[in-house]
Short mmCIF file of C-alpha atoms and ligand atoms in Angstrom, two decimals:
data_model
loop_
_atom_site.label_atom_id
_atom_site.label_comp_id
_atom_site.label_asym_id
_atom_site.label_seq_id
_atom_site.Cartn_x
_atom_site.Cartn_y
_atom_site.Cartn_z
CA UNK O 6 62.37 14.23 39.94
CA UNK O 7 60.59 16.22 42.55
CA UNK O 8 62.25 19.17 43.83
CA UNK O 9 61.19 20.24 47.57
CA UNK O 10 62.14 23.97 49.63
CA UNK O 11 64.70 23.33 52.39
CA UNK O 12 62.22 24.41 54.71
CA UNK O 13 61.18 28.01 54.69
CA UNK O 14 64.20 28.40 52.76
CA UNK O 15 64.05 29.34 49.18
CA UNK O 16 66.59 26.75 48.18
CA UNK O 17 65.04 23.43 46.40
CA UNK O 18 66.67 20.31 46.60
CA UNK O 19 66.09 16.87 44.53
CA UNK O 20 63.69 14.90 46.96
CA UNK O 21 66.45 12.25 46.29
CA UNK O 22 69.91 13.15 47.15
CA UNK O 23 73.38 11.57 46.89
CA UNK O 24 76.06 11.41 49.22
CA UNK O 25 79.85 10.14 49.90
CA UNK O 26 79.90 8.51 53.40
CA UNK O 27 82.28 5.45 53.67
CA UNK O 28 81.99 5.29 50.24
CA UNK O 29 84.29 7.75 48.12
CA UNK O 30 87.98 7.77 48.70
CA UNK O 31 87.44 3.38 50.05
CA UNK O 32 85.28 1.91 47.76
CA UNK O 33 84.89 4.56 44.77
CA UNK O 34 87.37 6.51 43.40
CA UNK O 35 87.31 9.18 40.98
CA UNK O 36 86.00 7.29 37.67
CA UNK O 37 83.30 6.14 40.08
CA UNK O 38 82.19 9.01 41.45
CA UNK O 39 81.75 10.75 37.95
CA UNK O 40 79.81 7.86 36.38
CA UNK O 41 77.84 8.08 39.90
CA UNK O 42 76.68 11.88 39.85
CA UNK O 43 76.43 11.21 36.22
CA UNK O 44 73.83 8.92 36.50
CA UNK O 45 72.24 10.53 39.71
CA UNK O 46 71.78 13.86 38.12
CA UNK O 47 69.91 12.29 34.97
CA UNK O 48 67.34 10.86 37.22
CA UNK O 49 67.11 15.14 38.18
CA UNK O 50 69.17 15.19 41.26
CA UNK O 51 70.52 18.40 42.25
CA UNK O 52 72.23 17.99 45.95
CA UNK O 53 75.04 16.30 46.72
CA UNK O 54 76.36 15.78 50.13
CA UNK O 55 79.78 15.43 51.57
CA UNK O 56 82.20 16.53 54.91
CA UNK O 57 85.08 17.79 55.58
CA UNK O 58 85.76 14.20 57.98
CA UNK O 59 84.30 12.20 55.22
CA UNK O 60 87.79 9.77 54.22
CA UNK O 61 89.81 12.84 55.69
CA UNK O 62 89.03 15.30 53.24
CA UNK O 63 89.41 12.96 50.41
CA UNK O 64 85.89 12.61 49.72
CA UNK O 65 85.39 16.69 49.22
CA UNK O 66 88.52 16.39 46.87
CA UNK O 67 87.17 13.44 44.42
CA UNK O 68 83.51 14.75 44.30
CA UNK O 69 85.74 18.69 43.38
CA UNK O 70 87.53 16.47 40.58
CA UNK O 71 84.43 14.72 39.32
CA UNK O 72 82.57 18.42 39.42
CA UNK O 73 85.01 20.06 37.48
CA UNK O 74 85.48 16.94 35.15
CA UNK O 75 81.56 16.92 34.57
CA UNK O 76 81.65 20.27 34.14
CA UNK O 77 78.14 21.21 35.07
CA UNK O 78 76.79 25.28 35.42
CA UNK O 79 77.18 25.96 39.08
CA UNK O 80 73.66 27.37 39.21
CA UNK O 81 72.18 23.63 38.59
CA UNK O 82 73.68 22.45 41.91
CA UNK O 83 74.03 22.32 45.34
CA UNK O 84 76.87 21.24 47.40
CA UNK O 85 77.14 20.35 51.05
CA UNK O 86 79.55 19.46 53.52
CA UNK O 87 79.78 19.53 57.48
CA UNK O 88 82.10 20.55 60.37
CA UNK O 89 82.85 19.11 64.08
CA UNK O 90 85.40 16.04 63.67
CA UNK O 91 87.66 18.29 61.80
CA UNK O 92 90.62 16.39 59.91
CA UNK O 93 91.80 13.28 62.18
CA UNK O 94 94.91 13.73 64.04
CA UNK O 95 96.61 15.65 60.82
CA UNK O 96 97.30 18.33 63.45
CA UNK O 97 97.98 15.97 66.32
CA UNK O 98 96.04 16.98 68.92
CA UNK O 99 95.13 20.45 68.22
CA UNK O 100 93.20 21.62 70.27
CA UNK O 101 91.56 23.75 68.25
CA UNK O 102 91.52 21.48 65.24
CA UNK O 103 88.81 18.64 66.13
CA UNK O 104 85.61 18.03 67.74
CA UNK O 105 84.61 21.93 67.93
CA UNK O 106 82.57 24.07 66.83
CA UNK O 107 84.38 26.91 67.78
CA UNK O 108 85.07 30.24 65.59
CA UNK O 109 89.03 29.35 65.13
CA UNK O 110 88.06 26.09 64.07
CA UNK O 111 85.05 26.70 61.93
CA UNK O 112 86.56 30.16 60.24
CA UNK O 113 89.57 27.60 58.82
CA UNK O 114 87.61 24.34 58.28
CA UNK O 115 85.62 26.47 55.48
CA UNK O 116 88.62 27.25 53.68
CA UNK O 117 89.98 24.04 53.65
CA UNK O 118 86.77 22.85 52.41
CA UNK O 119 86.66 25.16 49.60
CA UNK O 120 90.18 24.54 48.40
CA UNK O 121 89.27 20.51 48.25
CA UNK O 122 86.52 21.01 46.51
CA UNK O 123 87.68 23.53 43.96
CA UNK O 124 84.60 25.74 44.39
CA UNK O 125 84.00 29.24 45.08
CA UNK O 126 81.26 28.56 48.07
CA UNK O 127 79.47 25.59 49.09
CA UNK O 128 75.66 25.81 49.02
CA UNK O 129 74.68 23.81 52.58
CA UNK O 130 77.39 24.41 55.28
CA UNK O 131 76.49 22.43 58.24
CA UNK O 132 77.35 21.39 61.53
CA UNK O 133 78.15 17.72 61.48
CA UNK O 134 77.47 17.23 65.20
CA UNK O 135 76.56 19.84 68.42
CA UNK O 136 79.56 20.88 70.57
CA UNK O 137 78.68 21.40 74.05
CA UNK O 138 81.96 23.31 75.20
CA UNK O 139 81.69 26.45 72.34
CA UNK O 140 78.74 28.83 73.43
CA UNK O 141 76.28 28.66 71.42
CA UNK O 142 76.43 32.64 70.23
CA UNK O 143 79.99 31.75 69.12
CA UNK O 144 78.97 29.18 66.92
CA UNK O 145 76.15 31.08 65.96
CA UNK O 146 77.97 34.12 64.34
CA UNK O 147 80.90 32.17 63.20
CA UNK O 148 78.07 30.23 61.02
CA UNK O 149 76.56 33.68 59.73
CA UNK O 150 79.89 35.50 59.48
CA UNK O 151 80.80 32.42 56.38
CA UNK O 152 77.72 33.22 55.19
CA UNK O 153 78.28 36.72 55.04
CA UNK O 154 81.62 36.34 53.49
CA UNK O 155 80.01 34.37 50.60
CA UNK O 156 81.75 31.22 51.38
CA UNK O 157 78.14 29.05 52.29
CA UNK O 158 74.95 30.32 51.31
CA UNK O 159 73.04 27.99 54.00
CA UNK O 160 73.85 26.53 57.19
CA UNK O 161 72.37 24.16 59.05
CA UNK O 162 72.79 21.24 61.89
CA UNK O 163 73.52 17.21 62.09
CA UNK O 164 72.01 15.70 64.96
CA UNK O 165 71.74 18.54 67.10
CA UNK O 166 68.42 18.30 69.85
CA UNK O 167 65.19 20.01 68.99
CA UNK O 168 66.21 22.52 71.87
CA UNK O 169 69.60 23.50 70.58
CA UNK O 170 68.23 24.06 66.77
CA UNK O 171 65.83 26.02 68.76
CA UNK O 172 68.19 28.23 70.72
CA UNK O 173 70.62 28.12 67.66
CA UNK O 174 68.20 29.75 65.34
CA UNK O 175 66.34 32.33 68.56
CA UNK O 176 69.81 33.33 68.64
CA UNK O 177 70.18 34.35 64.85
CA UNK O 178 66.87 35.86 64.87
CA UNK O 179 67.98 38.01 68.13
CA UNK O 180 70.79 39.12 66.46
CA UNK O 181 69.28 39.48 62.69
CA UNK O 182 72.05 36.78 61.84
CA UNK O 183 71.78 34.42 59.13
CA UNK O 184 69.59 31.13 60.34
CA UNK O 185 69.67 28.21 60.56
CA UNK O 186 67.72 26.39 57.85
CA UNK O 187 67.80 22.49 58.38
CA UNK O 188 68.82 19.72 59.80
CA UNK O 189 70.27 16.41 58.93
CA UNK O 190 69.28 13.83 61.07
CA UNK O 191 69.05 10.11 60.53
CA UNK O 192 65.57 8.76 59.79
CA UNK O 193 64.62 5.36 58.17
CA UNK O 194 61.92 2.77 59.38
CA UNK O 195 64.28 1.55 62.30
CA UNK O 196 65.38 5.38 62.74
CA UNK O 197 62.12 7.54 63.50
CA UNK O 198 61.55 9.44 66.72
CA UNK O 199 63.81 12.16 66.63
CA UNK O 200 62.43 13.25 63.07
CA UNK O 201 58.58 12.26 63.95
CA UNK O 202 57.95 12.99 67.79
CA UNK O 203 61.21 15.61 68.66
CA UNK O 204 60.92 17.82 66.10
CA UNK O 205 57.63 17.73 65.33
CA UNK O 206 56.99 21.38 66.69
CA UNK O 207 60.33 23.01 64.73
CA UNK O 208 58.91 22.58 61.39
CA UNK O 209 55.84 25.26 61.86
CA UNK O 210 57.46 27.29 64.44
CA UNK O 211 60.91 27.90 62.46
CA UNK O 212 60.10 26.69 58.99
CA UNK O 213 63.11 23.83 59.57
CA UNK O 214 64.01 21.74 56.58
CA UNK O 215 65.48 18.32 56.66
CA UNK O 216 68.10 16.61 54.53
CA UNK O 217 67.51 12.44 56.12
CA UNK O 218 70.48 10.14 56.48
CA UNK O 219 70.98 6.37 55.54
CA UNK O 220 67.71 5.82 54.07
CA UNK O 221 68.28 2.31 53.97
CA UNK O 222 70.18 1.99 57.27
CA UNK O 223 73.46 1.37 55.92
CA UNK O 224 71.92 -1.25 53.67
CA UNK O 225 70.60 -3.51 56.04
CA UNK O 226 66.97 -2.27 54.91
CA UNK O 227 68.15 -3.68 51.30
CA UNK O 228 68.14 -7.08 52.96
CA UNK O 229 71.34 -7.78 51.94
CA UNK O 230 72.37 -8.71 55.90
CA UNK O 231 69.95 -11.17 56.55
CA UNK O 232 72.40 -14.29 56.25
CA UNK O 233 75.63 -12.56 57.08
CA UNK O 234 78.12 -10.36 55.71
CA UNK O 235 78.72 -9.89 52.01
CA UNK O 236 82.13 -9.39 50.81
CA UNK O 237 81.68 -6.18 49.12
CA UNK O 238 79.25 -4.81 51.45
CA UNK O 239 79.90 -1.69 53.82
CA UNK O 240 79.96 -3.76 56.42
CA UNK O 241 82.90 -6.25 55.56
CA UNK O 242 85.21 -2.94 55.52
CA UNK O 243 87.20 -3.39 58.45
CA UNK O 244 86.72 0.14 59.13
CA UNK O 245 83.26 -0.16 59.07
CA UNK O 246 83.69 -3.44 61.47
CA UNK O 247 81.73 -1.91 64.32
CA UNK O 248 78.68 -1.76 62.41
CA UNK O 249 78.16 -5.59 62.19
CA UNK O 250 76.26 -6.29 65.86
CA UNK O 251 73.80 -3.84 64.27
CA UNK O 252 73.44 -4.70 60.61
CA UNK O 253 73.19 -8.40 61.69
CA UNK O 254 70.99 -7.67 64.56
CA UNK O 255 68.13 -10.79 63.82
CA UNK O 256 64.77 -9.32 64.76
CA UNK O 257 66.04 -6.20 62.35
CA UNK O 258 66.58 -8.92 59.37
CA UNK O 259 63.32 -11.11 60.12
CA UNK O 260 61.83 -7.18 59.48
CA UNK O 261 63.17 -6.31 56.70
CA UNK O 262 62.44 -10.08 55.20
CA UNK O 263 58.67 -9.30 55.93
CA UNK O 264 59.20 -5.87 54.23
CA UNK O 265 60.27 -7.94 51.07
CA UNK O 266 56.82 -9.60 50.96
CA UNK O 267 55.24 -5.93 50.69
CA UNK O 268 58.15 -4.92 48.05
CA UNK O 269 57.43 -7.74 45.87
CA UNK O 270 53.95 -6.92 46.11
CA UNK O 271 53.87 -3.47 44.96
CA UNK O 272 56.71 -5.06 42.19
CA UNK O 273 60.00 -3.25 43.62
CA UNK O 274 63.03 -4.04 46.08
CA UNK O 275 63.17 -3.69 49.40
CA UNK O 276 65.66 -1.06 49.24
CA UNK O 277 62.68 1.00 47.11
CA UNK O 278 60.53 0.14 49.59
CA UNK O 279 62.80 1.42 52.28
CA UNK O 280 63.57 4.72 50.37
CA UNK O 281 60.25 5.36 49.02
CA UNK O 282 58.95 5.27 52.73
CA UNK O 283 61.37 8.21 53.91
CA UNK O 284 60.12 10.31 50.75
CA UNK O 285 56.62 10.29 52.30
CA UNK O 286 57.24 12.32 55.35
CA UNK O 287 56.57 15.86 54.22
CA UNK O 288 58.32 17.26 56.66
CA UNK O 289 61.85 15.80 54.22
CA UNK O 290 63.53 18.26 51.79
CA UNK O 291 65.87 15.13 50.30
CA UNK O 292 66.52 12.06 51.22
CA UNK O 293 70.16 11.40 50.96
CA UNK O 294 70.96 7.98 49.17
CA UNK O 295 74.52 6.45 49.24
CA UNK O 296 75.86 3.94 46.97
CA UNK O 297 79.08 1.94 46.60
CA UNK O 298 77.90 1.12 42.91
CA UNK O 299 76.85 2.35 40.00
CA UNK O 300 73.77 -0.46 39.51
CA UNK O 301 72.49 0.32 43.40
CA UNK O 302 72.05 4.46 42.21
CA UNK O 303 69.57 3.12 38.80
CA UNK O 304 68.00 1.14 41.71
CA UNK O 305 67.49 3.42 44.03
CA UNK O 306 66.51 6.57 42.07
CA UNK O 307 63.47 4.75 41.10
CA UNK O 308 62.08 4.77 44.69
CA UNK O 309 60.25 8.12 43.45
CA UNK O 310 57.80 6.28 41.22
CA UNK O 311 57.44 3.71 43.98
CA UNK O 312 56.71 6.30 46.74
CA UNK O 313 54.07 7.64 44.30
CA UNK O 314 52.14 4.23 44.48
CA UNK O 315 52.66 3.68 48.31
CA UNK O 316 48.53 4.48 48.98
CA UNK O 317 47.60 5.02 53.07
CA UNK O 318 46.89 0.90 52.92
CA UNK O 319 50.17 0.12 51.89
CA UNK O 320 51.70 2.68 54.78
CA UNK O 321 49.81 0.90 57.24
CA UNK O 322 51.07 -2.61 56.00
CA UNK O 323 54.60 -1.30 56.41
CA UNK O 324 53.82 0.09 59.37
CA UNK O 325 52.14 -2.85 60.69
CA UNK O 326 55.24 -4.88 59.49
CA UNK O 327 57.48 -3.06 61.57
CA UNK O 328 55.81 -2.37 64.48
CA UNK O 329 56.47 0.20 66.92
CA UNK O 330 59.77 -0.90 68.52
CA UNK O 331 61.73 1.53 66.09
CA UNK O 332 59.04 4.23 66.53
P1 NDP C 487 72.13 4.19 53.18
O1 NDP C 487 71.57 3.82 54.49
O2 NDP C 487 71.19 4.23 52.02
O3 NDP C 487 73.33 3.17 52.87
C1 NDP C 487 74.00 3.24 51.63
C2 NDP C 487 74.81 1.97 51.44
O4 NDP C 487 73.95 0.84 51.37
C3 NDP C 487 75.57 2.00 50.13
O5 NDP C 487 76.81 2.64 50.23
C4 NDP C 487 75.67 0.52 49.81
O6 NDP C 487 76.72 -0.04 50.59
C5 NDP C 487 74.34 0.00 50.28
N1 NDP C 487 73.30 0.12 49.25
C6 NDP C 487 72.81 1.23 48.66
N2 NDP C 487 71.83 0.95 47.79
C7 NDP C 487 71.67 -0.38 47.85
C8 NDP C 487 70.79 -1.26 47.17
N3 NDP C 487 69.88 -0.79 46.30
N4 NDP C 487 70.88 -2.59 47.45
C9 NDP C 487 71.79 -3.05 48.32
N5 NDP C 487 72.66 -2.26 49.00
C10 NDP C 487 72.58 -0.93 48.76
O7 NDP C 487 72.79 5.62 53.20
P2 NDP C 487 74.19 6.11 53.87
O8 NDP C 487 74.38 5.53 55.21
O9 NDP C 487 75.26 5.94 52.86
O10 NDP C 487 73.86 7.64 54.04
C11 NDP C 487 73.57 8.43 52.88
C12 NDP C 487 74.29 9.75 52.97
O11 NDP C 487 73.82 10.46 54.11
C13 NDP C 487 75.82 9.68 53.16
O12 NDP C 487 76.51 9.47 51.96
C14 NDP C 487 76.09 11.04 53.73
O13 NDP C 487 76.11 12.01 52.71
C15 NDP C 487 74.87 11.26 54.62
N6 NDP C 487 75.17 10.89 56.02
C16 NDP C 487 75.20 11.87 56.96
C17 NDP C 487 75.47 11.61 58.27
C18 NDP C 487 75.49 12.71 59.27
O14 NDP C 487 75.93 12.51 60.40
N7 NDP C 487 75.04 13.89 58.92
C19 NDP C 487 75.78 10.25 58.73
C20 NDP C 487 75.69 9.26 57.68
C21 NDP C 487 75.39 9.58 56.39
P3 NDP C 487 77.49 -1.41 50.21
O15 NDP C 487 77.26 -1.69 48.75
O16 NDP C 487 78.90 -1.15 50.55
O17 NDP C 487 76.88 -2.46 51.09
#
C-alpha cells in the first residue's frame, strides 16, 4: 500500500480507502463487514469511511461492531464519518435535527456518532454537505470546538464550493481555530471538474487534501450496466432506483466498453482501470472504494499495482477514450 498526507495535514491515509455507502446495514451485515475490513486492511488500508445518514446510523454501528470484533490498536486506523442529513425523520421534523450545520445540531450529531461506533473520537469529522442558512463562523467553531474537546481530530468538507472551503478555512485561520483539512468530493473519469479545474488553486494556497468518492461511479465504470440491470447490483435496490437513468445512460456504457479494450490491454478489469486512474491525480489523499462483496474488495485493491503501470501513453489513451464531455 501507499500511504499519502491528507494535505498539509500530518495524518496519512491508505491511497485506497473503504467505505459503507448503500452498502452496510442493505446488502452487508455484520459478518460482511468484518471479513470486508479484514481483507481491506491486509492489502494495507488504514481509512475507513462512514456517516452518521449512512442506513440511519446503522452503518456507524456495524463498522463499531466489526472494529471492536477485529480488535485492531486504535493507533493503526482512521475513522470517518459526516454530518448535514442528520438521522431521517427519527425526530420528526426537528428543526434542528436535519439538513444543518448548525452548532445545536453538530455539538449532538458527534455524540451520537461516537456512541454508534463505540469509539472514543473519530479521526476525520466532516461535513457531509454545505448549509447555506448556518453562518459560516458558526459552523466554523462548532467544527473546532469537537476538535478541541477530543471528540475528532480532523475536520473537513463534502461537496462544499472552492469558495466556501476557502472562507471556511480564512475563517479558522482568523480566529487560530482548528482548519479545515480536506475535502471529499466525487471524482472518477465521468466526475472531474470540480476536483481538476475548481479546486485547482486550494491545494497550494491551503495545503487541502482530498478523500474522492465512487471511484467507479457507482459501478457503472465496472461495466457491469452496459446491458441492463443486474440483480444484485446497487442499482436493482429499490432504494437506489433513482440511479438507473444514470447508470444505464448509453453513451456512458459504449465508454466504459472502449475502456475495457485498454483494461484488457494492460491485463486488468475495467473497474482497475477506473480506480487506478483516480490514484494518479496527486492532488488525492485516498480514494474511497465501496464494495457489496467480498471478491469486488481482492479486485479492487489491486488497482495500486495497475496505477503503477498506467505510463503518460496509456493516460492519454484513456483520456482519448473518454473524451472531454465529462471533463
Ligand atoms: P464506487 O463508485 O466504487 O461504487 C461501489 C459499488 O460498485 C459497490 O458497492 C458495488 O456495488 C460496485 N462494485 C465495486 N467494485 C466492483 C467491481 N470490482 N466490479 C463490479 N462492481 C463493483 O464507490 P461508492 O459509490 O460506493 O463510494 C465509495 C465510498 O465513498 C462510499 O462507501 C462512501 O464512504 C463514500 N461516499 C461519499 C459520498 C459523499 O457525499 N461524501 C457520496 C458517496 C460515497 P454492487 O455490487 O451493489 O453493484
Amino acid at each position: 500500500m501507499e500511504y499519502r498526507r491528507l494535505g498539509r495535514a500530518g495524518l496519512k491515509v491508505s491511497a485506497l480507502s473503504f467505505g459503507s455507502w448503500v452498502t452496510y446495514g442493505n446488502q452487508v451485515d455484520e459478518r460482511g463487514a468484518i471479513d470486508m475490513m479484514s481483507a481491506a486492511r491486509d492489502y494495507g488500508v488504514n481509512f475507513f469511511d462512514n456517516a452518521e445518514v449512512y442506513a440511519v446510523g446503522q452503518s456507524e454501528e456495524l463498522m463499531g461492531a466489526a472494529l471492536k470484533k477485529l480488535g485492531w490498536d486504535r493507533l493503526t486506523y482512521v475513522v470517518s464519518t459526516k454530518f448535514f442529513w442528520g438521522l431521517g425523520n427519527q425526530f420528526g421534523d426537528g428543526v434542528n435535527a436535519k439538513n444543518t450545520l448548525n452548532r445545536k445540531y453538530l455539538m449532538q450529531a458527534i455524540d451520537g456518532s461516537l456512541r454508534r461506533f463505540g469509539l472514543d473520537y473519530v479521526d476525520i469529522v466532516y461535513c457531509h454537505r454545505p448549509d447555506p442558512h448556518t453562518p459560516l463562523e458558526e459552523t466554523v467553531y462548532a467544527m473546532h470546538d469537537m476538535i478541541a474537546r477530543g471528540k475528532a481530530l480532523y475536520w473537513g468538507t463534502s461537496e462544499w464550493s472552492a469558495d466556501e472551503i476557502r472562507a471556511a478555512w480564512q475563517i479558522a485561520d482568523r480566529h487560530h481555530l482548528h482548519k479545515p483539512v480536506v475535502e471529499q468530493p466525487q471524482y472518477n473519469l465521468f466526475h472531474r471538474r470540480r476536483v481538476e479545474q475548481e479546486y485547482a488553486r486550494l491545494y497550494a494556497d491551503i495545503g487541502l487534501g482530498l478523500t474522492t468518492w465512487s471511484p467507479l461511479a457507482s459501478g457503472l465504470l465496472s461495466g457491469k450496466y452496459a446491458q441492463g440491470v443486474p440483480a444484485d447490483s446497487r442499482a436493482s435496490l429499490k432504494s437506489m432506483a433513482w440511479m438507473q437513468e444514470q447508470l444505464l445512460d448509453r453513451q456512458r456504457n459504449d465508454i466504459v466498453i472502449k475502456l475495457a479494450g485498454v483494461a484488457k490491454e494492460l491485463g486488468c478489469t475495467t473497474a482497475q482501470l477506473a480506480i487506478a486512474w483516480c490514484l494518479k491525480n496527486p492532488n488525492v489523499s485516498s480514494v474511497i472504494t465501496g464494495a457489496s462483496r467480498i471478491a469486488q474488495v481482492h479486485e479492487n485493491m489491486k488497482a495500486l499495482e495497475i496505477s503503477a503501470q498506467m505510463t503518460p501513453e496509456v493516460m492519454a489513451r484513456i483520456q482519448a477514450t473518454v473524451g472531454d464531455a465529462y471533463a
